[in-house]
Tab-separated table of C-alpha atoms and ligand atoms in Angstrom:
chain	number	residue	atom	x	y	z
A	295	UNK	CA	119.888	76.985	153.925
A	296	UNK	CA	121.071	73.774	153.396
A	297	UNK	CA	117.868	72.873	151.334
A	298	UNK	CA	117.806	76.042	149.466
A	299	UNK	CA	121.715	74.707	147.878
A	300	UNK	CA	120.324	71.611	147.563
A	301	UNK	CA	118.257	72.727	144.901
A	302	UNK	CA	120.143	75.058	143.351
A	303	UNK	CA	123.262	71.986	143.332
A	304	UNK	CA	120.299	69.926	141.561
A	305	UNK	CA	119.031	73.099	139.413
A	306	UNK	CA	123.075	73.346	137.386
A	307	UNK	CA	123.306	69.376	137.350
A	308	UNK	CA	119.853	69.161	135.704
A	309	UNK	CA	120.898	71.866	133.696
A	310	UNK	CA	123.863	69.698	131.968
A	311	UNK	CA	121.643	67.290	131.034
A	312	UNK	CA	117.888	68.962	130.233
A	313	UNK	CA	117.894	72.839	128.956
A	314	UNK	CA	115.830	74.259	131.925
A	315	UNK	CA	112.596	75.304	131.073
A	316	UNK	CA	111.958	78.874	130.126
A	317	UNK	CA	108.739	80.776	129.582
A	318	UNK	CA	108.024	81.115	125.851
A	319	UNK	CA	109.489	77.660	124.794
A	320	UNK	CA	107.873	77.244	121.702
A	321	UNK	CA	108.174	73.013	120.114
A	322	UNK	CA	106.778	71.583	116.777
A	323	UNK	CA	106.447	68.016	117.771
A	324	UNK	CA	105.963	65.369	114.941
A	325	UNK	CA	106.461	67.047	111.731
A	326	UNK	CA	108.130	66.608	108.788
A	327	UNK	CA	111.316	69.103	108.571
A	328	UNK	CA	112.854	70.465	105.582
A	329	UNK	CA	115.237	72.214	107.260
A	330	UNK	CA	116.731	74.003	104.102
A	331	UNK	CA	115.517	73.596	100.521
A	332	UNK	CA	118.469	71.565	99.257
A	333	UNK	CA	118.696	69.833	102.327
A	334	UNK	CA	117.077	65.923	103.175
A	335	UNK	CA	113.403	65.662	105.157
A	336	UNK	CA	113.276	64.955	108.324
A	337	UNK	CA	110.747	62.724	108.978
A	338	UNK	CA	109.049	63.004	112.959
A	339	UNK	CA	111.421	66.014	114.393
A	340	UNK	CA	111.032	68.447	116.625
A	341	UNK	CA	111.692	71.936	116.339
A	342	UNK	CA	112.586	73.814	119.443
A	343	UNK	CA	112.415	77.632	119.643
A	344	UNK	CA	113.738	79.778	122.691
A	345	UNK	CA	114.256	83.186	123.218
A	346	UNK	CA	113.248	84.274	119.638
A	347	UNK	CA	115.526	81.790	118.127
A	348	UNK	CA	115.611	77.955	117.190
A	349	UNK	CA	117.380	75.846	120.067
A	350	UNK	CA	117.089	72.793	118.344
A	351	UNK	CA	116.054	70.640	115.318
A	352	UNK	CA	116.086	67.242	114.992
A	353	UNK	CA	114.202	63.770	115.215
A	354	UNK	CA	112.085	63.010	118.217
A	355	UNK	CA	114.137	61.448	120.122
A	356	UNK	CA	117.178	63.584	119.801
A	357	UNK	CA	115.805	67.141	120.815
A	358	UNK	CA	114.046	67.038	124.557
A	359	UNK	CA	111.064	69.520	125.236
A	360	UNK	CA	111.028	71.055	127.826
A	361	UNK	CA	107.466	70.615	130.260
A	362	UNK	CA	106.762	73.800	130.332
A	363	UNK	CA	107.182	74.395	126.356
A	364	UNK	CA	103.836	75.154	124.590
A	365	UNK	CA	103.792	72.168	122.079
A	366	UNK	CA	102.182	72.506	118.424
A	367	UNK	CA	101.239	69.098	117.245
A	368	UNK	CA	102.965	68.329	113.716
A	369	UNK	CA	101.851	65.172	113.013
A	370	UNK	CA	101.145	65.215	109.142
A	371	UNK	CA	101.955	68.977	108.999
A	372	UNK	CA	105.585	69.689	107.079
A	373	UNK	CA	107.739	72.983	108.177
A	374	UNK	CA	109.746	74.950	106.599
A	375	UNK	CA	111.753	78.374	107.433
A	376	UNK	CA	109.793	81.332	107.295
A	377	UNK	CA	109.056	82.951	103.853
A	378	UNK	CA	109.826	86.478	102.352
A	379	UNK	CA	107.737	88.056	100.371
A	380	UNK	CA	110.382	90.332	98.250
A	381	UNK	CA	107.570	92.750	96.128
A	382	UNK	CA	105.148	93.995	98.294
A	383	UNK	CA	103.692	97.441	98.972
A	384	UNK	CA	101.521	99.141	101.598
A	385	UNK	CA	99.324	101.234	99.516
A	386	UNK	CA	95.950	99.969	100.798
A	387	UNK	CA	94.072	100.880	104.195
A	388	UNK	CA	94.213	100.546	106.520
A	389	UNK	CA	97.929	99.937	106.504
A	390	UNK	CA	98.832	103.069	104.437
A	391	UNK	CA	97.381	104.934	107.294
A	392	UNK	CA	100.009	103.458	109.586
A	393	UNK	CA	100.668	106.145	112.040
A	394	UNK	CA	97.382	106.674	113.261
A	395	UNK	CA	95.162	103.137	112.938
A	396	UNK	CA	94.466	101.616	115.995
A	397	UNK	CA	96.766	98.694	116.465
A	398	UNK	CA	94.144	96.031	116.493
A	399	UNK	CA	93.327	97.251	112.905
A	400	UNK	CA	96.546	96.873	111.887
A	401	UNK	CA	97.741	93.921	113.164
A	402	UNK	CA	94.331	92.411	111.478
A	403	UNK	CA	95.450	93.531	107.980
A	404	UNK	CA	99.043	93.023	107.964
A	405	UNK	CA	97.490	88.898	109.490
A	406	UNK	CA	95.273	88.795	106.235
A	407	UNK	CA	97.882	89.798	103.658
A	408	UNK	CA	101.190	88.629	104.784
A	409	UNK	CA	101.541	86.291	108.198
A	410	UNK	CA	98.410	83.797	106.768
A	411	UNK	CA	100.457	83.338	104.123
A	412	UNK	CA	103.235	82.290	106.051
A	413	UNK	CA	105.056	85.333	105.395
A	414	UNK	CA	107.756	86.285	108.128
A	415	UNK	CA	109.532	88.619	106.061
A	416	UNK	CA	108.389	91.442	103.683
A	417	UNK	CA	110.360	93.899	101.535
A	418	UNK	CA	108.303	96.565	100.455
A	419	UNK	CA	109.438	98.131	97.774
A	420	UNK	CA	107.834	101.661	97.711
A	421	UNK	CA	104.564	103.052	99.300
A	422	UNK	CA	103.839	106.590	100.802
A	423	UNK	CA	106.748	108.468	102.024
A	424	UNK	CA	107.601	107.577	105.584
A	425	UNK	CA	104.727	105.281	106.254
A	426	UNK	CA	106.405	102.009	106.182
A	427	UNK	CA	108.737	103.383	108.403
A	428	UNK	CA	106.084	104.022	111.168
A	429	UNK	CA	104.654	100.567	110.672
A	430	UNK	CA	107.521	98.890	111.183
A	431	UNK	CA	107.951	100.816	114.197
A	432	UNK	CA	104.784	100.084	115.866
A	433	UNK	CA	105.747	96.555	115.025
A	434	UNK	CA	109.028	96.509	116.496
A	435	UNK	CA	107.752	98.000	119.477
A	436	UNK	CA	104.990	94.670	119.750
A	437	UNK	CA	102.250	97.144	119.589
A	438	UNK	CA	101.280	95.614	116.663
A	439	UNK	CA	101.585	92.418	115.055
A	440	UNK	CA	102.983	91.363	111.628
A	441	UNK	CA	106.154	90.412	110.012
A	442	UNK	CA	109.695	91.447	109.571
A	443	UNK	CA	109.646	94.544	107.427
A	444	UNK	CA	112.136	95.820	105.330
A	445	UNK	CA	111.288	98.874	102.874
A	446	UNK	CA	112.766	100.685	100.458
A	447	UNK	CA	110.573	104.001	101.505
A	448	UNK	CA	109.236	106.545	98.282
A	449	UNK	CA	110.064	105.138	94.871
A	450	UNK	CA	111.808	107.359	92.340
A	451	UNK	CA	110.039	107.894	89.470
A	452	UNK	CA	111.217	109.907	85.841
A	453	UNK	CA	110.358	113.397	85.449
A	454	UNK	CA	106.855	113.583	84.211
A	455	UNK	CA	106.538	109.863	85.120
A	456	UNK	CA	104.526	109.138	87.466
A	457	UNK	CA	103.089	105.430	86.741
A	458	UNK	CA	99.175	106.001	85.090
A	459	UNK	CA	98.041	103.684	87.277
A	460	UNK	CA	99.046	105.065	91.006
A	461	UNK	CA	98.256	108.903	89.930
A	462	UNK	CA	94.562	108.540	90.844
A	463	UNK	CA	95.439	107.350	94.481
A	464	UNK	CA	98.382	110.034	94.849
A	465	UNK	CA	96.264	112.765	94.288
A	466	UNK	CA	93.402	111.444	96.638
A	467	UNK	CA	96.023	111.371	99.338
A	468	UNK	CA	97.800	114.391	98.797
A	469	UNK	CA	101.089	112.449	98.602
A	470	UNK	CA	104.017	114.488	97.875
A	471	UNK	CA	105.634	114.502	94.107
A	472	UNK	CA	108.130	111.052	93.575
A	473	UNK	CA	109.689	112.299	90.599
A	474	UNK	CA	113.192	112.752	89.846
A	475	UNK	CA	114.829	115.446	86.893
A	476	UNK	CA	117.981	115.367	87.894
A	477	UNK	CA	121.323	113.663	89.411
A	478	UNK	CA	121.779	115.819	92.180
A	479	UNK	CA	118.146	115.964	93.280
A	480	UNK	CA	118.198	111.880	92.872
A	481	UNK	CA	120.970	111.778	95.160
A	482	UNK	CA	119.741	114.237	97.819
A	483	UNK	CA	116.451	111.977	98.023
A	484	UNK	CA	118.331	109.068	97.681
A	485	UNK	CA	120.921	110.124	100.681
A	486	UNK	CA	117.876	111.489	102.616
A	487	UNK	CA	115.814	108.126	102.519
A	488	UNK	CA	118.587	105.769	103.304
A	489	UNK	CA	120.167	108.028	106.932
A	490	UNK	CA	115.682	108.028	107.580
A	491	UNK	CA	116.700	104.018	107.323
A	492	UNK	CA	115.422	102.770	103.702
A	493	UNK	CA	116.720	99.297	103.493
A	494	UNK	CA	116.999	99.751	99.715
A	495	UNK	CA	116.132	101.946	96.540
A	496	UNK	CA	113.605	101.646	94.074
A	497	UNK	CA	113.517	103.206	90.697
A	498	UNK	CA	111.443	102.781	87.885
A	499	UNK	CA	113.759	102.483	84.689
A	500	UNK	CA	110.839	102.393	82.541
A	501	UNK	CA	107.461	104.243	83.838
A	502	UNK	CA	103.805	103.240	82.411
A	503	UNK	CA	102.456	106.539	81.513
A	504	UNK	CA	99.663	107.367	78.723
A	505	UNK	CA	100.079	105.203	76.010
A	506	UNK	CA	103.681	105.496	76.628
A	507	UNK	CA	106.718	103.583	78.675
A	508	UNK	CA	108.685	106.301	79.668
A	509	UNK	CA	112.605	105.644	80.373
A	510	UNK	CA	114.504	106.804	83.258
A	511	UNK	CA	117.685	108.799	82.439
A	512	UNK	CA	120.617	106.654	82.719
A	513	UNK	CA	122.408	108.793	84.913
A	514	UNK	CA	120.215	109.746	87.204
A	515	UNK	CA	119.073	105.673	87.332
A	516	UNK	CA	123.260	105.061	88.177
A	517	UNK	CA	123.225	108.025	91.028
A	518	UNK	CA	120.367	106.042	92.882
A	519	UNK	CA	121.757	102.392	92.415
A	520	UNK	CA	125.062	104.314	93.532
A	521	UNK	CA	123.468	105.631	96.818
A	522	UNK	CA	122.589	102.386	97.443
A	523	UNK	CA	125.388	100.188	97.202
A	524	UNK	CA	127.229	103.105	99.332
A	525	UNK	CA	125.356	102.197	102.308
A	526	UNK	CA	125.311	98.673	101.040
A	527	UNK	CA	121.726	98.428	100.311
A	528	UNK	CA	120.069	96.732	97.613
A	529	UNK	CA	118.283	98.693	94.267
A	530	UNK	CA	115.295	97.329	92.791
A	531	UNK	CA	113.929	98.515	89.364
A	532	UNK	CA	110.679	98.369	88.068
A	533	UNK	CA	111.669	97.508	84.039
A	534	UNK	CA	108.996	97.135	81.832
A	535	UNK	CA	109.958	96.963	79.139
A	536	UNK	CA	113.248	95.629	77.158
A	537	UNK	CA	114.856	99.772	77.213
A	538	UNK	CA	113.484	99.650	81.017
A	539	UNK	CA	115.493	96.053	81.279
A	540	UNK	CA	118.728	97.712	79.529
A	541	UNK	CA	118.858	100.864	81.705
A	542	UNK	CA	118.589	98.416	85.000
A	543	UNK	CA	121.260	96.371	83.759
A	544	UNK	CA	123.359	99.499	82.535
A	545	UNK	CA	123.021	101.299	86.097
A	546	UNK	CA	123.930	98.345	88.357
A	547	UNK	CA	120.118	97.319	89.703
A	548	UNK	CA	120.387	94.579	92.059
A	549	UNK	CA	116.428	93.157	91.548
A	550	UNK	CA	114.217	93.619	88.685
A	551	UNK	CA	110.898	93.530	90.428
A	552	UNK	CA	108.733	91.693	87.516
A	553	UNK	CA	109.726	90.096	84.001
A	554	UNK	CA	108.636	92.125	81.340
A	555	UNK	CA	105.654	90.362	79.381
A	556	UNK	CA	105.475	93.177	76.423
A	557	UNK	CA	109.030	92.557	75.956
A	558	UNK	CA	108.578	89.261	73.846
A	559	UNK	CA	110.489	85.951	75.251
A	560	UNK	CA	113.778	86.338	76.531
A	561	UNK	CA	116.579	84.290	74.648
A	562	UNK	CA	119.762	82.419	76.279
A	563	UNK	CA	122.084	85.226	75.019
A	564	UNK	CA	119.421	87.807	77.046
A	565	UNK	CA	119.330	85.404	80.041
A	566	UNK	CA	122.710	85.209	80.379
A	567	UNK	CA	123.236	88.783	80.360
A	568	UNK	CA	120.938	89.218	83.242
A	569	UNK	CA	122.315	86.606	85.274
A	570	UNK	CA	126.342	88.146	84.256
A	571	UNK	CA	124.881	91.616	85.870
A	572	UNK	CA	124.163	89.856	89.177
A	573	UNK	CA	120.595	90.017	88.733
A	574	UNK	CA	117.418	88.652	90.980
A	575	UNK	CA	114.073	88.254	89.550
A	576	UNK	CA	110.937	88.724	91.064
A	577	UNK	CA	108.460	87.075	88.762
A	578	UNK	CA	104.800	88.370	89.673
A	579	UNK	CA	103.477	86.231	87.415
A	580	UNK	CA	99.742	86.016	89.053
A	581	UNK	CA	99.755	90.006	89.348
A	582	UNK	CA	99.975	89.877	85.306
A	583	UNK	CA	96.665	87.696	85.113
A	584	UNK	CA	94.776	89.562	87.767
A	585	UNK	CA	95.627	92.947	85.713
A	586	UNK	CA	95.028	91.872	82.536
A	587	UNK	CA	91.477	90.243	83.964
A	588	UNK	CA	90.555	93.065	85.821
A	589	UNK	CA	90.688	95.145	83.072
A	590	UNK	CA	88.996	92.902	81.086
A	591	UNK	CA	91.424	91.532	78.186
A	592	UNK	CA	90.767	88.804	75.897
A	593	UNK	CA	91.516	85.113	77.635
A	594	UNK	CA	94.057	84.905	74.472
A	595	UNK	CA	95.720	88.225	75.893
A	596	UNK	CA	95.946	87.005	79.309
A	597	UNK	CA	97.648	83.478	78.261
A	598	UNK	CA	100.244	85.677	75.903
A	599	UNK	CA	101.237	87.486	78.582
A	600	UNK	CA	101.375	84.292	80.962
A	601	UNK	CA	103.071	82.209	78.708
A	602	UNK	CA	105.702	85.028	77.687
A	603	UNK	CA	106.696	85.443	81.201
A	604	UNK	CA	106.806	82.220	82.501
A	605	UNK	CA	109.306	81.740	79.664
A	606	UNK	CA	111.209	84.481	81.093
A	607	UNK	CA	111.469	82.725	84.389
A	608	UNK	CA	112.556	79.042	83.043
A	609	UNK	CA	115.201	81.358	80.457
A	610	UNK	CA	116.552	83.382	83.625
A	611	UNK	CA	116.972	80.374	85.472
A	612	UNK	CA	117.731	78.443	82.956
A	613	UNK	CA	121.132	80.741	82.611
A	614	UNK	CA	121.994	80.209	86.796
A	615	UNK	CA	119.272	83.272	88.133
A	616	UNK	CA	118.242	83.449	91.296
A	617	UNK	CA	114.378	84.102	91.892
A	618	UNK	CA	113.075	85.502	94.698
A	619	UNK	CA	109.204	85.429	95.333
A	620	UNK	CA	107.003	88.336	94.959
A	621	UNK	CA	103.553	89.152	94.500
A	622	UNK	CA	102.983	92.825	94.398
A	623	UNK	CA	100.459	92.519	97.312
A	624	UNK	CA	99.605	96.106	98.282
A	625	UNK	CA	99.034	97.031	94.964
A	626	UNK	CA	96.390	94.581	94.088
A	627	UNK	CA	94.652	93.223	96.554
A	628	UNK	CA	94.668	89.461	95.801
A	629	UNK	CA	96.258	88.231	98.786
A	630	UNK	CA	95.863	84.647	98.191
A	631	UNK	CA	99.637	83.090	96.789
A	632	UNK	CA	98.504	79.701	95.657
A	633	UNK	CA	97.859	81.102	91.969
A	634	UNK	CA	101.820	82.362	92.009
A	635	UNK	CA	102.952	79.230	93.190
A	636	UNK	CA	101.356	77.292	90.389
A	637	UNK	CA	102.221	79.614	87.936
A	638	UNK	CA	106.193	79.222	88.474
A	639	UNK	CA	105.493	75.366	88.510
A	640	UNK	CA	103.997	76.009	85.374
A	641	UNK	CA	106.894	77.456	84.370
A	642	UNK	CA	108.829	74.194	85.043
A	643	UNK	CA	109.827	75.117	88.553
A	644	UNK	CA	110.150	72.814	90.832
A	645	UNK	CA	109.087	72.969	95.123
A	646	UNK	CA	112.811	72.921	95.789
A	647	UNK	CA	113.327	75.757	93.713
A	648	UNK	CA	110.240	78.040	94.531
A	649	UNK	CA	111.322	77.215	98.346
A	650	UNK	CA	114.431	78.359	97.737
A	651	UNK	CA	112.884	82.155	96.370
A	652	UNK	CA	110.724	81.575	99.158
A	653	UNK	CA	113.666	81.020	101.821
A	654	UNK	CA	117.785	81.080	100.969
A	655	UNK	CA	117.599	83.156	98.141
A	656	UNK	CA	116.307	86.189	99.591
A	657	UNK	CA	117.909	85.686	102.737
A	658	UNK	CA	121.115	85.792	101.137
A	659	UNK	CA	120.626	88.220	98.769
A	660	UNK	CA	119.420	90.994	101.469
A	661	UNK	CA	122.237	89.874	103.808
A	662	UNK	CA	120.382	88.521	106.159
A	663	UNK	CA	121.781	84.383	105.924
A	664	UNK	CA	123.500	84.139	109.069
A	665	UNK	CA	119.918	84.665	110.726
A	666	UNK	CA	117.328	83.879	108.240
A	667	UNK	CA	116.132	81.202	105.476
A	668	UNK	CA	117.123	77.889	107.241
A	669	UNK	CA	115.847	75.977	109.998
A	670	UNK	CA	118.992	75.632	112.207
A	671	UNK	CA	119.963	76.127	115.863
A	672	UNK	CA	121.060	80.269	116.349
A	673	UNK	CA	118.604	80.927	113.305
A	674	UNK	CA	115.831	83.146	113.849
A	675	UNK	CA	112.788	81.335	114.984
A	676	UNK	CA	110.735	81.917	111.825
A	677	UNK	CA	109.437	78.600	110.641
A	678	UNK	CA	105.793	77.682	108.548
A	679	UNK	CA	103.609	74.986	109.642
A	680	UNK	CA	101.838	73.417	106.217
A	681	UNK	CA	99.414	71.139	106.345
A	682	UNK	CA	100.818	69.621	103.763
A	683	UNK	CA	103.605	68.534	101.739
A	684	UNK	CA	105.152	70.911	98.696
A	685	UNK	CA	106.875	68.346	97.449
A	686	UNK	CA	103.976	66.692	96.032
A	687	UNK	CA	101.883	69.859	95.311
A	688	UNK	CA	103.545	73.547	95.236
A	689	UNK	CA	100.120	74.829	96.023
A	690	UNK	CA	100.439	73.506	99.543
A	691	UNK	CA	102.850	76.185	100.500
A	692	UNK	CA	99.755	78.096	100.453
A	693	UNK	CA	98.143	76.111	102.945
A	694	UNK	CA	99.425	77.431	106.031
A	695	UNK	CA	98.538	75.960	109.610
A	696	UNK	CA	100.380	78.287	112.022
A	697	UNK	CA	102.922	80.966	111.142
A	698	UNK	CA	106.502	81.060	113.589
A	699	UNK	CA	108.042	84.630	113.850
A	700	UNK	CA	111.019	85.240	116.289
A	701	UNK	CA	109.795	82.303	118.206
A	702	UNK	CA	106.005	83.055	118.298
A	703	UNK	CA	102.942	81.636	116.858
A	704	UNK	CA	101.610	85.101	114.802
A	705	UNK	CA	99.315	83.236	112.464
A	706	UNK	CA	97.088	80.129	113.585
A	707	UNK	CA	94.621	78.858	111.250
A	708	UNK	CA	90.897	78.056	112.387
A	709	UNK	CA	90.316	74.736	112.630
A	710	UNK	CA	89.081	72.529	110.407
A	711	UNK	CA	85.230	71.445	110.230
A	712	UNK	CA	85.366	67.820	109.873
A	713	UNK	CA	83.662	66.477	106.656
B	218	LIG	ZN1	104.891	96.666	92.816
């Protein structure tokens, strides 16, 4: 008896001075920390997750690990908080087949387009109706593994305008008719989508048909952002073009998911407009290349289009917008992100700033900054191991070594052959 107090006397005094050691401590040991992207490096700290959270961050010698922690070596690596990916969609299979793939399969594909990237967070803003919802699901339950995933559910589209390019795959699948005519048919759909638990709206204020950008009524656009900001969710608009960009602004939409290439450059006066309605971008900038090459324009095309919208981005954040990064994964199939990442530093971006629509921005902007977008202790444990540093080169942010969610290593990269 006396023995058996004797340790637990010794257990609560260790306790005071060492965290006791818990299964599933999770430590990045030797890294370089940028614990926020405004925020100084750390040179040599530790990271310590527990319990799905971060316990500590810090340098070496300030943050004990615990024996029993498992212990990722950082030594040249750099971390960072986990990133969102704010335009993606889950159109492609096997993961718009979510209710009935094995889990193996999934977990696979949502590895290869989102966690290798470092992604800990996805929004997807429209795919199949009720799909998304049964992935996430599956993931929650830790059947299968993958990110965070927030979704805005079935997008609503104008009567008679259903995007050219998504018909062909809608009709293959048999998927039900996204189209709105009217405001109280856009608010029974809306109301219906967010009590199933959309964590947003998505409307398309201008649609791509034939030949033809076909506007979204006004009205009917203001019903849906209404519905949303009821239940305090966000509305994303596909624009287009500049009537697409008008009707956004005119109906209250939170996140224009692309700049609008067709529409010509965007001036100060425009900018500032945008920014005064409280607007997020989502640039896509590599999605316009990979289009416009895959259906085979001119290189001078292509570089019109590229240079038009990366002077949208340095104009909207030139006039105080807030970008938040987005690749329209799920609708192409490009899953690599190192071409987006040096198109917005071609745009004059800098690492701070693309870590920011990365990180802070999106966190914030989704309500979700009290848990996510900084390294910090009570934060979620969703961190990025790089091999290497941003700072110098943006592209390294797609160079992931292991991906942190909720306190768990979900993406570790191969190693290395030596050369
Ligand atoms: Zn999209």
């Amino acid at each position: 008896m006396k023995i058996d107090r004797l340790i637990v006397a010794t257990a609560i005094v260790l306790a005071g001075h060492w965290s006791p050691a818990r299964a599933g401590d999770l430590a990045i040991v030797g890294a370089k920390v940028y614990v926020a992207p405004d925020a100084a490096p750390i040179a040599r700290a530790t990271v310590l997750m527990r319990d799905g959270r971060i316990a500590a961050v810090g340098a070496a010698d300030e943050v004990a690990v615990p024996s029993s922690a498992r212990v990722l070596d950082g030594q040249g690596a750099v971390v960072v908080a986990g990133f969102w990916n704010s335009h993606v969609h889950m159109l492609e299979l096997p993961l718009r087949e979510a209710a009935s793939r094995p889990a193996a399969e999934l977990s696979r594909a949502l590895e290869a387009t989102f966690t290798r990237w470092g992604f800990t967070t996805v929004f997807d803003i429209s795919s199949i109706p009720g799909n998304t919802f049964a992935l996430r699901r599956r993931v929650d339950a830790g059947e299968v593994s993958g990110p965070t995933i927030l979704t805005t559910d079935a997008p609503f589209f104008p009567k008679d305008g259903t995007p050219i390019y998504v018909q062909a795959l809608f009709r293959q699948i048999h998927a039900p008719n996204m189209e709105v005519a009217s405001v109280p048919q856009a608010q029974a759909r809306a109301r219906q989508q967010l009590s199933d638990g959309a964590d947003g709206l998505k409307l398309f204020a201008g649609a791509i048909v034939l030949r033809d950008v076909l506007p979204m009524d006004k009205a009917i656009a203001s019903a849906i952002v209404q519905a949303a900001h009821r239940a305090g969710k966000p509305a994303f608009a596909h624009p287009t073009n500049m009537e697409g960009l008008e009707i956004s602004m005119a109906s209250g939409v939170d996140v224009l998911a692309h700049t609008t290439p067709t529409a010509g450059p965007w001036s100060p006066a425009f900018a500032a407009r945008l920014v005064a309605a409280r607007m997020a971008l989502t640039p896509t900038l590599s999605l316009f290349e990979e289009g416009l090459k895959q259906e085979g324009a001119p290189p001078e095309v292509v570089k019109r289009f590229l240079d038009t919208s990366q002077q949208q981005v340095a104009a909207f954040v030139k006039a105080g917008g807030e970008l938040l990064f987005g690749t329209d994964v799920g609708y192409i199939d490009v899953t690599d992100t190192r071409r987006e990442y040096e198109l917005m530093a071609g745009a004059g971006l800098d690492w701070r700033q693309i870590l920011a629509s990365l990180t802070t921005h999106p966190a914030k902007r989704f309500g979700r900054d009290a848990r996510k977008g900084r390294i910090a202790p009570g934060m979620d444990g969703d961190v990025v191991v790089l091999y290497g540093d941003p700072a110098r080169d943006a592209a390294a942010f797609a160079d992931v070594k292991y991906t942190v969610r909720a306190g768990k290593v979900i993406y570790e990269a191969p190693v290395r052959p030596v050369r």
